[in-house]
């Protein structure tokens, strides 16, 4: 009897291992917690066809927008940890929204298996081309002379463009009016149309508008100038220190992903990111490849979580 039980256990283990190494055996869903068209959606839609070609399976992008990305995050948390649901997200749901929203339906530090930070990019302070502001100094002077009169658009409450504006105000002793949109695309439209005065946007999301003369860039939030906008100074060069901000997109899964699938998924996602067909177009619009390990991602998330917690508490920022 003991021998039969041992054989049965070995058989189940072999089948489990085989099912894991055979991953994916059916379509895989990439949940994006924002509307189509933004930076995170760009990453998911660039990776999906490369992964599909590699595995001869469909990789489907599912946009589940709302509540600063937390609706999509909660959906992924509840999904089976079987390798058929992944979370392609920005930093917002993992390190910003938890400090802004009460009663979250997930724990960002414990409910996900972190796969990799895919890419990062600085934000760029942009104004409409018809704006009278030609420099960061102009913006600061206006904000000091007219508190709470200059509007700053963002892709939504708790996004990196929202918190970058808040950090900018803290470091310059000023304050503007935050105008949250439901995604980056409508914010871009209103900025170009002059309905809002300024915005800290992901460089990759607006570089085409800058090149087309539809937005005026004033400064970059990176430590050094961006190769895609080499004539645009950093905020530090413009006299504003300690506002080095990098927006990032990452990949995670529901907690409990079998190690064999996790390792295979990590290799697949990072190899797809390094594929010239993905990497080169990303680099051309300002994305910087990261593709770090799960352990590196975990350490990075911890540091970012603490950083944005401090910014939010200092500014007494709430969105509930």
mmCIF file of C-alpha atoms in Angstrom:
data_model
loop_
_atom_site.group_PDB
_atom_site.id
_atom_site.type_symbol
_atom_site.label_atom_id
_atom_site.label_comp_id
_atom_site.label_asym_id
_atom_site.label_seq_id
_atom_site.Cartn_x
_atom_site.Cartn_y
_atom_site.Cartn_z
ATOM 1 C CA UNK A 1 0.000 0.000 0.000
ATOM 2 C CA UNK A 2 2.795 2.425 0.948
ATOM 3 C CA UNK A 3 4.492 1.688 -2.345
ATOM 4 C CA UNK A 4 1.256 2.423 -4.267
ATOM 5 C CA UNK A 5 0.794 5.718 -2.412
ATOM 6 C CA UNK A 6 4.397 6.710 -3.134
ATOM 7 C CA UNK A 7 3.933 5.891 -6.823
ATOM 8 C CA UNK A 8 0.713 7.946 -6.891
ATOM 9 C CA UNK A 9 2.427 10.921 -5.235
ATOM 10 C CA UNK A 10 5.311 10.714 -7.675
ATOM 11 C CA UNK A 11 2.827 10.549 -10.520
ATOM 12 C CA UNK A 12 0.990 13.681 -9.358
ATOM 13 C CA UNK A 13 4.294 15.490 -8.847
ATOM 14 C CA UNK A 14 5.430 14.553 -12.323
ATOM 15 C CA UNK A 15 2.174 15.757 -13.849
ATOM 16 C CA UNK A 16 2.391 19.024 -11.888
ATOM 17 C CA UNK A 17 5.959 19.610 -13.004
ATOM 18 C CA UNK A 18 5.046 18.752 -16.576
ATOM 19 C CA UNK A 19 2.090 21.181 -16.536
ATOM 20 C CA UNK A 20 4.339 23.924 -15.200
ATOM 21 C CA UNK A 21 7.130 23.398 -17.714
ATOM 22 C CA UNK A 22 4.525 23.203 -20.494
ATOM 23 C CA UNK A 23 3.328 26.711 -19.614
ATOM 24 C CA UNK A 24 1.569 28.369 -21.309
ATOM 25 C CA UNK A 25 -0.920 25.795 -22.515
ATOM 26 C CA UNK A 26 -3.765 28.295 -23.039
ATOM 27 C CA UNK A 27 -4.202 32.077 -23.541
ATOM 28 C CA UNK A 28 -2.549 34.381 -20.992
ATOM 29 C CA UNK A 29 -4.131 37.635 -19.812
ATOM 30 C CA UNK A 30 -2.082 40.775 -19.174
ATOM 31 C CA UNK A 31 -4.179 43.010 -16.930
ATOM 32 C CA UNK A 32 -3.460 46.739 -17.370
ATOM 33 C CA UNK A 33 -5.130 48.854 -14.640
ATOM 34 C CA UNK A 34 -5.430 51.935 -16.872
ATOM 35 C CA UNK A 35 -7.221 52.903 -20.091
ATOM 36 C CA UNK A 36 -5.666 52.181 -23.493
ATOM 37 C CA UNK A 37 -3.084 54.613 -24.809
ATOM 38 C CA UNK A 38 -0.966 55.350 -21.745
ATOM 39 C CA UNK A 39 2.577 54.280 -20.923
ATOM 40 C CA UNK A 40 1.602 51.071 -19.134
ATOM 41 C CA UNK A 41 -0.711 50.057 -21.942
ATOM 42 C CA UNK A 42 2.116 50.716 -24.432
ATOM 43 C CA UNK A 43 4.359 48.270 -22.598
ATOM 44 C CA UNK A 44 1.734 45.524 -22.429
ATOM 45 C CA UNK A 45 0.801 45.872 -26.101
ATOM 46 C CA UNK A 46 4.448 45.797 -27.172
ATOM 47 C CA UNK A 47 5.154 42.622 -25.192
ATOM 48 C CA UNK A 48 1.977 40.676 -26.021
ATOM 49 C CA UNK A 49 2.723 39.878 -29.683
ATOM 50 C CA UNK A 50 6.365 38.962 -28.973
ATOM 51 C CA UNK A 51 5.295 36.533 -26.250
ATOM 52 C CA UNK A 52 2.537 35.197 -28.485
ATOM 53 C CA UNK A 53 4.999 34.499 -31.279
ATOM 54 C CA UNK A 54 7.390 32.771 -28.897
ATOM 55 C CA UNK A 55 4.886 30.469 -27.234
ATOM 56 C CA UNK A 56 2.304 30.106 -30.005
ATOM 57 C CA UNK A 57 -0.367 31.185 -27.546
ATOM 58 C CA UNK A 58 -2.461 34.329 -27.281
ATOM 59 C CA UNK A 59 -1.347 36.995 -24.807
ATOM 60 C CA UNK A 60 -4.374 39.239 -24.331
ATOM 61 C CA UNK A 61 -4.283 42.778 -22.954
ATOM 62 C CA UNK A 62 -7.219 43.455 -20.624
ATOM 63 C CA UNK A 63 -7.636 47.111 -19.596
ATOM 64 C CA UNK A 64 -9.320 47.334 -16.170
ATOM 65 C CA UNK A 65 -9.139 51.041 -15.331
ATOM 66 C CA UNK A 66 -10.369 52.860 -12.260
ATOM 67 C CA UNK A 67 -9.500 54.070 -8.762
ATOM 68 C CA UNK A 68 -5.860 54.959 -9.543
ATOM 69 C CA UNK A 69 -5.197 51.480 -10.872
ATOM 70 C CA UNK A 70 -6.388 49.698 -7.746
ATOM 71 C CA UNK A 71 -9.379 48.024 -9.411
ATOM 72 C CA UNK A 72 -7.080 46.152 -11.771
ATOM 73 C CA UNK A 73 -4.691 45.340 -8.938
ATOM 74 C CA UNK A 74 -7.476 43.805 -6.846
ATOM 75 C CA UNK A 75 -8.640 41.796 -9.861
ATOM 76 C CA UNK A 76 -5.175 40.294 -10.279
ATOM 77 C CA UNK A 77 -4.877 39.550 -6.576
ATOM 78 C CA UNK A 78 -8.051 37.442 -6.765
ATOM 79 C CA UNK A 79 -6.965 35.567 -9.898
ATOM 80 C CA UNK A 80 -5.544 32.039 -9.659
ATOM 81 C CA UNK A 81 -1.762 31.939 -9.281
ATOM 82 C CA UNK A 82 -1.401 29.606 -12.234
ATOM 83 C CA UNK A 83 0.556 31.676 -14.747
ATOM 84 C CA UNK A 84 -2.416 32.750 -16.839
ATOM 85 C CA UNK A 85 -2.938 36.206 -15.315
ATOM 86 C CA UNK A 86 -0.197 38.823 -15.062
ATOM 87 C CA UNK A 87 -0.302 42.423 -13.874
ATOM 88 C CA UNK A 88 1.349 45.008 -16.137
ATOM 89 C CA UNK A 89 1.305 48.115 -13.984
ATOM 90 C CA UNK A 90 2.869 51.463 -13.286
ATOM 91 C CA UNK A 91 4.278 52.396 -9.900
ATOM 92 C CA UNK A 92 0.939 53.897 -8.836
ATOM 93 C CA UNK A 93 -0.943 50.816 -7.577
ATOM 94 C CA UNK A 94 2.168 49.360 -5.915
ATOM 95 C CA UNK A 95 3.811 52.312 -4.145
ATOM 96 C CA UNK A 96 1.570 55.406 -4.331
ATOM 97 C CA UNK A 97 -2.128 54.525 -4.149
ATOM 98 C CA UNK A 98 -1.696 52.495 -0.922
ATOM 99 C CA UNK A 99 -0.839 55.753 0.877
ATOM 100 C CA UNK A 100 -3.765 57.656 -0.634
ATOM 101 C CA UNK A 101 -6.714 55.274 -0.668
ATOM 102 C CA UNK A 102 -8.425 53.651 2.282
ATOM 103 C CA UNK A 103 -9.819 50.130 2.327
ATOM 104 C CA UNK A 104 -7.667 48.775 -0.501
ATOM 105 C CA UNK A 105 -8.688 45.302 -1.594
ATOM 106 C CA UNK A 106 -5.066 44.147 -1.761
ATOM 107 C CA UNK A 107 -1.738 44.454 0.044
ATOM 108 C CA UNK A 108 0.902 45.657 -2.447
ATOM 109 C CA UNK A 109 3.747 44.182 -0.410
ATOM 110 C CA UNK A 110 2.293 40.710 0.134
ATOM 111 C CA UNK A 111 -0.374 39.883 -2.466
ATOM 112 C CA UNK A 112 1.808 39.703 -5.593
ATOM 113 C CA UNK A 113 4.799 37.828 -6.881
ATOM 114 C CA UNK A 114 7.059 40.463 -8.402
ATOM 115 C CA UNK A 115 8.475 39.446 -11.776
ATOM 116 C CA UNK A 116 10.445 42.421 -13.131
ATOM 117 C CA UNK A 117 10.517 46.182 -13.522
ATOM 118 C CA UNK A 118 10.241 46.383 -17.288
ATOM 119 C CA UNK A 119 11.152 49.968 -18.126
ATOM 120 C CA UNK A 120 11.500 53.381 -16.543
ATOM 121 C CA UNK A 121 11.376 56.913 -17.874
ATOM 122 C CA UNK A 122 11.596 60.430 -16.485
ATOM 123 C CA UNK A 123 8.699 62.828 -16.494
ATOM 124 C CA UNK A 124 8.850 66.080 -18.405
ATOM 125 C CA UNK A 125 7.249 69.355 -17.381
ATOM 126 C CA UNK A 126 5.226 70.499 -20.386
ATOM 127 C CA UNK A 127 3.005 73.486 -21.130
ATOM 128 C CA UNK A 128 0.882 74.365 -24.171
ATOM 129 C CA UNK A 129 2.848 75.936 -27.012
ATOM 130 C CA UNK A 130 0.793 79.117 -26.567
ATOM 131 C CA UNK A 131 1.730 79.352 -22.876
ATOM 132 C CA UNK A 132 3.566 82.499 -21.750
ATOM 133 C CA UNK A 133 5.864 80.298 -19.628
ATOM 134 C CA UNK A 134 9.182 79.658 -21.353
ATOM 135 C CA UNK A 135 11.108 78.207 -18.405
ATOM 136 C CA UNK A 136 10.812 76.616 -14.989
ATOM 137 C CA UNK A 137 11.690 79.994 -13.495
ATOM 138 C CA UNK A 138 8.638 81.472 -15.239
ATOM 139 C CA UNK A 139 6.401 78.770 -13.751
ATOM 140 C CA UNK A 140 7.766 79.234 -10.231
ATOM 141 C CA UNK A 141 7.436 83.022 -10.443
ATOM 142 C CA UNK A 142 3.815 82.711 -11.566
ATOM 143 C CA UNK A 143 2.986 80.182 -8.845
ATOM 144 C CA UNK A 144 4.470 82.436 -6.163
ATOM 145 C CA UNK A 145 2.652 85.494 -7.461
ATOM 146 C CA UNK A 146 -0.646 83.629 -8.031
ATOM 147 C CA UNK A 147 -0.997 80.734 -5.539
ATOM 148 C CA UNK A 148 -3.458 78.030 -6.609
ATOM 149 C CA UNK A 149 -4.126 79.697 -9.962
ATOM 150 C CA UNK A 150 -2.072 77.473 -12.269
ATOM 151 C CA UNK A 151 -3.565 74.092 -13.180
ATOM 152 C CA UNK A 152 -1.525 70.899 -13.502
ATOM 153 C CA UNK A 153 -3.090 67.970 -15.338
ATOM 154 C CA UNK A 154 -2.400 64.340 -14.490
ATOM 155 C CA UNK A 155 -3.493 60.940 -15.759
ATOM 156 C CA UNK A 156 -5.341 60.456 -12.480
ATOM 157 C CA UNK A 157 -5.130 60.673 -8.714
ATOM 158 C CA UNK A 158 -2.128 58.790 -7.382
ATOM 159 C CA UNK A 159 -0.240 58.643 -10.665
ATOM 160 C CA UNK A 160 3.421 59.573 -10.973
ATOM 161 C CA UNK A 161 2.540 62.796 -12.827
ATOM 162 C CA UNK A 162 0.233 63.791 -9.949
ATOM 163 C CA UNK A 163 2.847 63.087 -7.268
ATOM 164 C CA UNK A 164 5.646 64.697 -9.279
ATOM 165 C CA UNK A 165 3.666 67.932 -9.326
ATOM 166 C CA UNK A 166 3.125 67.648 -5.570
ATOM 167 C CA UNK A 167 6.852 67.056 -5.004
ATOM 168 C CA UNK A 168 7.701 70.007 -7.266
ATOM 169 C CA UNK A 169 5.416 72.276 -5.235
ATOM 170 C CA UNK A 170 6.956 71.056 -1.975
ATOM 171 C CA UNK A 171 10.499 71.714 -3.166
ATOM 172 C CA UNK A 172 9.714 75.162 -4.571
ATOM 173 C CA UNK A 173 7.423 76.374 -1.790
ATOM 174 C CA UNK A 174 4.540 76.834 -4.213
ATOM 175 C CA UNK A 175 1.203 75.238 -4.973
ATOM 176 C CA UNK A 176 -0.941 74.800 -8.037
ATOM 177 C CA UNK A 177 -4.276 73.171 -8.797
ATOM 178 C CA UNK A 178 -4.242 69.442 -9.506
ATOM 179 C CA UNK A 179 -6.622 68.403 -12.305
ATOM 180 C CA UNK A 180 -6.893 64.594 -12.510
ATOM 181 C CA UNK A 181 -8.057 62.914 -15.713
ATOM 182 C CA UNK A 182 -9.090 59.346 -16.432
ATOM 183 C CA UNK A 183 -5.895 58.420 -18.234
ATOM 184 C CA UNK A 184 -3.105 60.215 -20.022
ATOM 185 C CA UNK A 185 -4.773 60.682 -23.410
ATOM 186 C CA UNK A 186 -7.521 63.127 -22.288
ATOM 187 C CA UNK A 187 -4.973 65.039 -20.211
ATOM 188 C CA UNK A 188 -2.781 65.436 -23.307
ATOM 189 C CA UNK A 189 -5.721 66.657 -25.374
ATOM 190 C CA UNK A 190 -6.722 69.334 -22.878
ATOM 191 C CA UNK A 191 -3.134 70.423 -22.333
ATOM 192 C CA UNK A 192 -2.571 70.923 -26.056
ATOM 193 C CA UNK A 193 -5.881 72.749 -26.260
ATOM 194 C CA UNK A 194 -4.949 75.106 -23.426
ATOM 195 C CA UNK A 195 -7.684 73.927 -21.047
ATOM 196 C CA UNK A 196 -4.988 73.232 -18.438
ATOM 197 C CA UNK A 197 -1.735 75.099 -17.864
ATOM 198 C CA UNK A 198 0.928 72.462 -17.290
ATOM 199 C CA UNK A 199 1.657 68.818 -16.569
ATOM 200 C CA UNK A 200 4.449 66.465 -15.550
ATOM 201 C CA UNK A 201 3.970 63.748 -18.153
ATOM 202 C CA UNK A 202 5.887 60.540 -18.862
ATOM 203 C CA UNK A 203 8.371 61.561 -21.545
ATOM 204 C CA UNK A 204 7.546 58.574 -23.746
ATOM 205 C CA UNK A 205 3.849 59.482 -23.739
ATOM 206 C CA UNK A 206 4.320 63.047 -24.984
ATOM 207 C CA UNK A 207 7.607 63.157 -26.919
ATOM 208 C CA UNK A 208 5.705 62.900 -30.222
ATOM 209 C CA UNK A 209 3.645 65.985 -29.307
ATOM 210 C CA UNK A 210 6.774 67.861 -28.301
ATOM 211 C CA UNK A 211 8.487 66.987 -31.574
ATOM 212 C CA UNK A 212 5.379 68.073 -33.470
ATOM 213 C CA UNK A 213 5.388 71.453 -31.708
ATOM 214 C CA UNK A 214 2.126 70.800 -29.867
ATOM 215 C CA UNK A 215 3.650 70.991 -26.361
ATOM 216 C CA UNK A 216 6.568 72.997 -24.988
ATOM 217 C CA UNK A 217 8.959 71.080 -22.708
ATOM 218 C CA UNK A 218 10.490 73.038 -19.839
ATOM 219 C CA UNK A 219 12.447 70.476 -17.812
ATOM 220 C CA UNK A 220 13.116 66.773 -17.265
ATOM 221 C CA UNK A 221 12.819 65.026 -13.888
ATOM 222 C CA UNK A 222 15.870 62.777 -14.407
ATOM 223 C CA UNK A 223 19.349 63.243 -12.942
ATOM 224 C CA UNK A 224 20.740 63.945 -16.402
ATOM 225 C CA UNK A 225 19.286 65.090 -19.705
ATOM 226 C CA UNK A 226 17.324 62.656 -21.822
ATOM 227 C CA UNK A 227 18.869 61.574 -25.131
ATOM 228 C CA UNK A 228 15.473 61.967 -26.807
ATOM 229 C CA UNK A 229 15.221 65.628 -25.704
ATOM 230 C CA UNK A 230 18.856 66.681 -25.316
ATOM 231 C CA UNK A 231 18.100 70.406 -25.387
ATOM 232 C CA UNK A 232 15.701 70.244 -22.437
ATOM 233 C CA UNK A 233 17.374 70.916 -19.057
ATOM 234 C CA UNK A 234 16.862 68.866 -15.933
ATOM 235 C CA UNK A 235 14.980 70.378 -13.018
ATOM 236 C CA UNK A 236 18.271 70.539 -11.117
ATOM 237 C CA UNK A 237 19.797 72.554 -13.942
ATOM 238 C CA UNK A 238 16.731 74.783 -13.699
ATOM 239 C CA UNK A 239 17.358 75.462 -10.008
ATOM 240 C CA UNK A 240 15.012 72.871 -8.463
ATOM 241 C CA UNK A 241 16.763 70.183 -6.414
ATOM 242 C CA UNK A 242 15.499 66.851 -5.098
ATOM 243 C CA UNK A 243 12.829 66.275 -7.734
ATOM 244 C CA UNK A 244 14.481 63.377 -9.514
ATOM 245 C CA UNK A 245 11.534 61.179 -10.464
ATOM 246 C CA UNK A 246 11.405 58.128 -12.670
ATOM 247 C CA UNK A 247 8.102 56.645 -13.684
ATOM 248 C CA UNK A 248 8.235 52.895 -14.150
ATOM 249 C CA UNK A 249 6.237 50.001 -15.511
ATOM 250 C CA UNK A 250 6.493 46.512 -14.068
ATOM 251 C CA UNK A 251 5.123 42.986 -14.252
ATOM 252 C CA UNK A 252 3.730 40.983 -11.351
ATOM 253 C CA UNK A 253 1.429 38.019 -10.791
ATOM 254 C CA UNK A 254 -0.959 36.793 -8.111
ATOM 255 C CA UNK A 255 0.907 35.560 -5.028
ATOM 256 C CA UNK A 256 1.856 31.900 -5.071
ATOM 257 C CA UNK A 257 2.986 31.447 -8.659
ATOM 258 C CA UNK A 258 4.735 28.052 -8.936
ATOM 259 C CA UNK A 259 8.504 28.607 -9.079
ATOM 260 C CA UNK A 260 8.890 26.825 -12.412
ATOM 261 C CA UNK A 261 6.309 29.081 -14.047
ATOM 262 C CA UNK A 262 7.677 32.184 -12.322
ATOM 263 C CA UNK A 263 11.171 31.484 -13.615
ATOM 264 C CA UNK A 264 9.934 30.749 -17.110
ATOM 265 C CA UNK A 265 7.770 33.876 -17.148
ATOM 266 C CA UNK A 266 10.657 36.014 -15.890
ATOM 267 C CA UNK A 267 12.891 34.746 -18.687
ATOM 268 C CA UNK A 268 10.151 35.236 -21.274
ATOM 269 C CA UNK A 269 9.256 38.790 -20.250
ATOM 270 C CA UNK A 270 12.848 39.988 -19.942
ATOM 271 C CA UNK A 271 13.907 38.398 -23.229
ATOM 272 C CA UNK A 272 10.954 40.034 -24.952
ATOM 273 C CA UNK A 273 11.965 43.389 -23.449
ATOM 274 C CA UNK A 274 15.513 42.966 -24.794
ATOM 275 C CA UNK A 275 14.279 42.038 -28.262
ATOM 276 C CA UNK A 276 15.364 44.876 -30.603
ATOM 277 C CA UNK A 277 11.822 44.961 -32.008
ATOM 278 C CA UNK A 278 10.652 46.053 -28.529
ATOM 279 C CA UNK A 279 13.703 47.743 -27.047
ATOM 280 C CA UNK A 280 14.611 50.016 -29.962
ATOM 281 C CA UNK A 281 11.186 51.678 -30.376
ATOM 282 C CA UNK A 282 10.986 52.103 -26.598
ATOM 283 C CA UNK A 283 14.409 53.732 -26.440
ATOM 284 C CA UNK A 284 13.464 56.059 -29.285
ATOM 285 C CA UNK A 285 10.614 57.550 -27.239
ATOM 286 C CA UNK A 286 12.452 57.803 -23.919
ATOM 287 C CA UNK A 287 11.908 54.489 -22.156
ATOM 288 C CA UNK A 288 14.983 53.030 -20.427
ATOM 289 C CA UNK A 289 15.183 49.246 -20.228
ATOM 290 C CA UNK A 290 15.399 47.837 -16.678
ATOM 291 C CA UNK A 291 14.435 44.121 -16.823
ATOM 292 C CA UNK A 292 15.708 43.465 -13.302
ATOM 293 C CA UNK A 293 15.349 40.301 -11.221
ATOM 294 C CA UNK A 294 12.445 39.576 -8.847
ATOM 295 C CA UNK A 295 14.765 40.161 -5.857
ATOM 296 C CA UNK A 296 15.933 43.495 -7.273
ATOM 297 C CA UNK A 297 12.316 44.457 -7.962
ATOM 298 C CA UNK A 298 11.368 43.657 -4.351
ATOM 299 C CA UNK A 299 14.136 45.884 -2.957
ATOM 300 C CA UNK A 300 13.233 48.665 -5.402
ATOM 301 C CA UNK A 301 9.543 48.491 -4.507
ATOM 302 C CA UNK A 302 10.378 48.769 -0.799
ATOM 303 C CA UNK A 303 12.475 51.908 -1.373
ATOM 304 C CA UNK A 304 9.894 53.529 -3.646
ATOM 305 C CA UNK A 305 7.092 52.702 -1.205
ATOM 306 C CA UNK A 306 8.915 54.553 1.584
ATOM 307 C CA UNK A 307 9.816 57.490 -0.652
ATOM 308 C CA UNK A 308 6.289 58.238 -1.854
ATOM 309 C CA UNK A 309 4.865 57.670 1.619
ATOM 310 C CA UNK A 310 7.062 60.536 2.836
ATOM 311 C CA UNK A 311 6.010 62.839 -0.030
ATOM 312 C CA UNK A 312 2.323 62.138 0.573
ATOM 313 C CA UNK A 313 2.548 62.589 4.345
ATOM 314 C CA UNK A 314 4.609 65.786 4.010
ATOM 315 C CA UNK A 315 2.079 67.258 1.621
ATOM 316 C CA UNK A 316 -0.893 65.957 3.598
ATOM 317 C CA UNK A 317 -2.216 64.671 0.282
ATOM 318 C CA UNK A 318 -5.541 62.827 0.223
ATOM 319 C CA UNK A 319 -7.799 61.746 -2.600
ATOM 320 C CA UNK A 320 -10.522 59.782 -0.773
#
